[in-house]
Amino acid sequence: MKRDHLFAALLCAASIPGHAADAPASELSPVVVTATRFPDVQRQFPVGVTVITEADIRNSTASTVPELLRMLPGVQTRDLSGSPNLQVDLRGFGIFGDQNTLVLLDGQRISEMEQLTVNWSAIPLDSIERIEVMRGSGAVLYGAGATGGTINIITKAPVANSRGGFVEAGVGSHRTRDVRIGANIAGERTGLRLTMAHRESDGYRDNNALRIDSAQLDWRYTGDHGALTLKAGADDQRTELPGSISEAQIAANRKQAALPGDFGLLSGGYLNLGGSMRLGDGEVAANLSYRKKDTDSSFFVAFPFRNNVQTESTQWLFTPRGKLPYRFGGMNHTLVAGIDVEDWDFQGTAGPSVVGRPQATQRSDALYAQHTTVFAGGTSVAVGARGQRVTYGVADPVNAAVRAERKRNLEAYELALRQPLGGGWAAYGKVGSSFRVPNVNDNYSLFTATVNLLEPQTARDREIGLESVSATARYRLALYDIDLENEILLDPVTFTNRNLSPTRRRGVEAEARWQLASGIDLSAGYTYAEAEFRSGNFGGMPIAGNDVPLVPRHAASLGAGWKFMPKARIDAALRYTGEQRYDGDELNTFNQKMPAYTVVDLKLAYDQADWRFSAGIQNLFNEHYFSYGVFTGFPTYSALPAPERMLYVTARYTFR
């Protein structure tokens, strides 16, 4: 608590208005982001936002959103099942990384209220305009699950007064086939944009085939004083799941499947109705969204049992909000305030050895406000707070005795500032708090049909950093420290989740990007991360000072793009992930760590009139690695081997 007070005092002292030099005229054009739940200029925010632009996506070697994100400092991805829906972890939360990383689609929550990764496969890259990443921020404006940070995916809007579209097809290793189509039909005020994608592949490993169909639709009407939008999406997927295999099996044949018959089916969709209206200098907006997801998975437990687990979940969100800019005392001020109402329901069936039939609910309503002041010298200070009332519970209709419910009042706050230093440089800092509400899998065991309601996880975080933006370069250096109470993690002795003794995350993130006059752009990133248990025991053994599993101490990335001809470009991406503890090794007694690995990807693109041709290689040097492994008992582990070298080619035609 004393550290929080000291840090807050330093922030307030630094917020005294200064007389920084004016920004150079050659700086890059301001980037518009929605970090305050309203479109605004990125550099007006006290805490920076990293933006992956449409051009970044087009030139990237990635084929999915997680592959894009893992090039950023502070972001790790893991393959937990052999599906394309990788786990994304901001700032080192290990196996529960996705429960501490809030993911939004056009500002609406799509992070799951169960122990599942985000359904990234339902979001075609062609539908994305940009991706905004706010590390360590988002709890005040968006609520639970944002301790590591917030990822907001903004989809493309119809382009006014234009008609056109595209058709793209590609083939690759392991009998991979891709087809994508898109269309844009828009007049001056009304427009429609549609994107559809289909993908099939036999997969790298045995029992690893997949089929994914997805579609995104965006309709909007723009009037003189506001806009009305309707966004919709749907997806249908089947994925065969090869499972993790032992150290000996990996050495013998890393492509083999642990359980050849395992598979997962997933289908879902959403509707998001939104509207905004300008009132003088202010603006009001609201969204009403509905999301539904059905899953059906089959997995082998022990002879002769094969379990089929079906789940159904629905989510309603209502998010009215307002923005009021005003001038007072010679300074510019902006107040953003709103209400979030959320209703989530879950039902599951299983058998024969998985006996649970959970019915879970989570209801919450929240009130939040954030006030930003920009002083005459360019210093900006933001203060925000959120109060949220949540009710969560689980019941089992098979056993009336299995029923529990809990109500909690939760709070989050944030104090942040940004101080221009001249020459395009600025210093920033913040202190804040966040929380995570336990999900249905945290509170309920399918195998024993028992309920153990956990307390919400809470965190206090601090961050300071430097940023620079010029016409040819961007730099960011950040130091962060997060202290957590009641962190939720699996206890291997009871095979149930529980609240842990205090834990900590801290580290350094550095990134740079250069645009050279010769048509070459370069990028680099580095992360140093520490995740440790501050006190307590695990399985009856003390763990104070131990490393949290699945958090690499060092990670780095390098990217380069070269437009070596007027119509041709080559891009390369390198990412390094250092050693890390295996999942399940909270006691830090296993004498092995997951090996470090380095992966290099290449992509060549050529544009000719309305055509674009591309070819790429993922894992150029055929690195044998895995991003997830679990300690299974002395002296060994099991893991999910990552794909070896893969090739792909695509052709795209654009209608104008």
Tab-separated table of N, CA and C in Angstrom, residues 85 112 114-117 119 235-238 241 263-268 291-299 308-314 346-350 441 446:
chain	number	residue	atom	x	y	z
A	85	ASN	N	-7.027	-21.872	-32.313
A	85	ASN	CA	-7.375	-20.871	-31.305
A	85	ASN	C	-6.338	-20.891	-30.183
A	112	GLU	N	-14.183	-15.394	-22.887
A	112	GLU	CA	-15.150	-16.371	-22.408
A	112	GLU	C	-15.280	-16.347	-20.889
A	114	GLU	N	-15.783	-19.053	-19.348
A	114	GLU	CA	-15.413	-20.428	-19.042
A	114	GLU	C	-13.957	-20.599	-19.430
A	115	GLN	N	-13.371	-21.742	-19.090
A	115	GLN	CA	-11.942	-21.930	-19.299
A	115	GLN	C	-11.660	-22.335	-20.744
A	116	LEU	N	-11.947	-21.426	-21.674
A	116	LEU	CA	-11.693	-21.634	-23.090
A	116	LEU	C	-10.963	-20.428	-23.652
A	117	THR	N	-10.162	-20.670	-24.692
A	117	THR	CA	-9.527	-19.562	-25.372
A	117	THR	C	-10.559	-18.791	-26.189
A	119	ASN	N	-12.340	-17.410	-29.384
A	119	ASN	CA	-12.561	-18.045	-30.686
A	119	ASN	C	-12.002	-17.145	-31.794
A	235	ASP	N	-19.969	-18.439	-37.234
A	235	ASP	CA	-18.879	-19.362	-37.556
A	235	ASP	C	-19.295	-20.784	-37.235
A	236	ASP	N	-18.664	-21.720	-37.927
A	236	ASP	CA	-18.903	-23.145	-37.709
A	236	ASP	C	-17.561	-23.859	-37.894
A	237	GLN	N	-17.155	-24.647	-36.896
A	237	GLN	CA	-15.818	-25.236	-36.920
A	237	GLN	C	-15.845	-26.694	-36.468
A	238	ARG	N	-14.965	-27.478	-37.074
A	238	ARG	CA	-14.676	-28.827	-36.589
A	238	ARG	C	-13.165	-28.983	-36.549
A	241	LEU	N	-8.396	-33.104	-32.451
A	241	LEU	CA	-7.478	-32.690	-31.390
A	241	LEU	C	-6.465	-33.798	-31.109
A	263	PHE	N	-12.033	-34.931	-30.792
A	263	PHE	CA	-12.383	-33.835	-31.693
A	263	PHE	C	-13.219	-32.813	-30.940
A	264	GLY	N	-13.360	-31.629	-31.564
A	264	GLY	CA	-14.204	-30.590	-31.002
A	264	GLY	C	-15.003	-29.900	-32.087
A	265	LEU	N	-16.285	-29.648	-31.810
A	265	LEU	CA	-17.154	-28.885	-32.704
A	265	LEU	C	-17.522	-27.579	-32.014
A	266	LEU	N	-17.539	-26.512	-32.781
A	266	LEU	CA	-17.885	-25.211	-32.228
A	266	LEU	C	-18.683	-24.433	-33.265
A	267	SER	N	-19.793	-23.865	-32.841
A	267	SER	CA	-20.571	-22.985	-33.715
A	267	SER	C	-21.105	-21.839	-32.868
A	268	GLY	N	-21.209	-20.695	-33.506
A	268	GLY	CA	-21.680	-19.545	-32.753
A	268	GLY	C	-21.991	-18.372	-33.649
A	291	ARG	N	-24.589	-12.733	-27.964
A	291	ARG	CA	-23.641	-13.722	-28.470
A	291	ARG	C	-24.040	-15.106	-27.985
A	292	LYS	N	-23.951	-16.088	-28.872
A	292	LYS	CA	-24.305	-17.464	-28.532
A	292	LYS	C	-23.216	-18.388	-29.040
A	293	LYS	N	-22.909	-19.427	-28.257
A	293	LYS	CA	-21.872	-20.378	-28.625
A	293	LYS	C	-22.275	-21.770	-28.172
A	294	ASP	N	-22.135	-22.745	-29.075
A	294	ASP	CA	-22.386	-24.150	-28.759
A	294	ASP	C	-21.124	-24.955	-29.043
A	295	THR	N	-20.769	-25.852	-28.140
A	295	THR	CA	-19.624	-26.729	-28.353
A	295	THR	C	-20.039	-28.174	-28.140
A	296	ASP	N	-19.343	-29.063	-28.814
A	296	ASP	CA	-19.561	-30.509	-28.674
A	296	ASP	C	-18.206	-31.173	-28.858
A	297	SER	N	-17.676	-31.726	-27.798
A	297	SER	CA	-16.346	-32.327	-27.873
A	297	SER	C	-16.402	-33.776	-27.407
A	298	SER	N	-15.504	-34.564	-27.965
A	298	SER	CA	-15.402	-35.971	-27.606
A	298	SER	C	-13.957	-36.262	-27.246
A	299	PHE	N	-13.744	-36.861	-26.078
A	299	PHE	CA	-12.375	-37.180	-25.680
A	299	PHE	C	-12.366	-38.466	-24.857
A	308	ASN	N	-18.471	-37.425	-24.165
A	308	ASN	CA	-18.978	-36.375	-25.039
A	308	ASN	C	-19.501	-35.250	-24.161
A	309	VAL	N	-18.925	-34.081	-24.325
A	309	VAL	CA	-19.297	-32.928	-23.514
A	309	VAL	C	-19.900	-31.871	-24.426
A	310	GLN	N	-21.118	-31.457	-24.119
A	310	GLN	CA	-21.780	-30.395	-24.876
A	310	GLN	C	-22.008	-29.195	-23.956
A	311	THR	N	-21.774	-28.014	-24.489
A	311	THR	CA	-22.030	-26.799	-23.727
A	311	THR	C	-22.786	-25.804	-24.597
A	312	GLU	N	-23.535	-24.961	-23.940
A	312	GLU	CA	-24.249	-23.875	-24.606
A	312	GLU	C	-24.144	-22.641	-23.728
A	313	SER	N	-23.715	-21.547	-24.318
A	313	SER	CA	-23.610	-20.306	-23.541
A	313	SER	C	-24.199	-19.152	-24.328
A	314	THR	N	-24.796	-18.217	-23.606
A	314	THR	CA	-25.354	-17.006	-24.206
A	314	THR	C	-24.912	-15.805	-23.380
A	346	PHE	N	-24.815	-20.352	-18.871
A	346	PHE	CA	-24.046	-21.496	-19.359
A	346	PHE	C	-24.750	-22.784	-18.941
A	347	GLN	N	-24.809	-23.742	-19.873
A	347	GLN	CA	-25.318	-25.073	-19.566
A	347	GLN	C	-24.373	-26.102	-20.166
A	348	GLY	N	-24.130	-27.167	-19.437
A	348	GLY	CA	-23.249	-28.212	-19.927
A	348	GLY	C	-23.803	-29.590	-19.645
A	349	THR	N	-23.549	-30.529	-20.547
A	349	THR	CA	-23.896	-31.936	-20.344
A	349	THR	C	-22.674	-32.769	-20.679
A	350	ALA	N	-22.543	-33.912	-20.055
A	350	ALA	CA	-21.364	-34.743	-20.265
A	350	ALA	C	-21.650	-36.184	-19.893
A	441	ASN	N	-15.673	-22.911	-14.784
A	441	ASN	CA	-14.712	-23.991	-14.557
A	441	ASN	C	-13.869	-23.763	-13.323
A	446	LEU	N	-16.349	-30.771	-13.248
A	446	LEU	CA	-17.136	-31.708	-14.048
A	446	LEU	C	-16.957	-33.145	-13.578
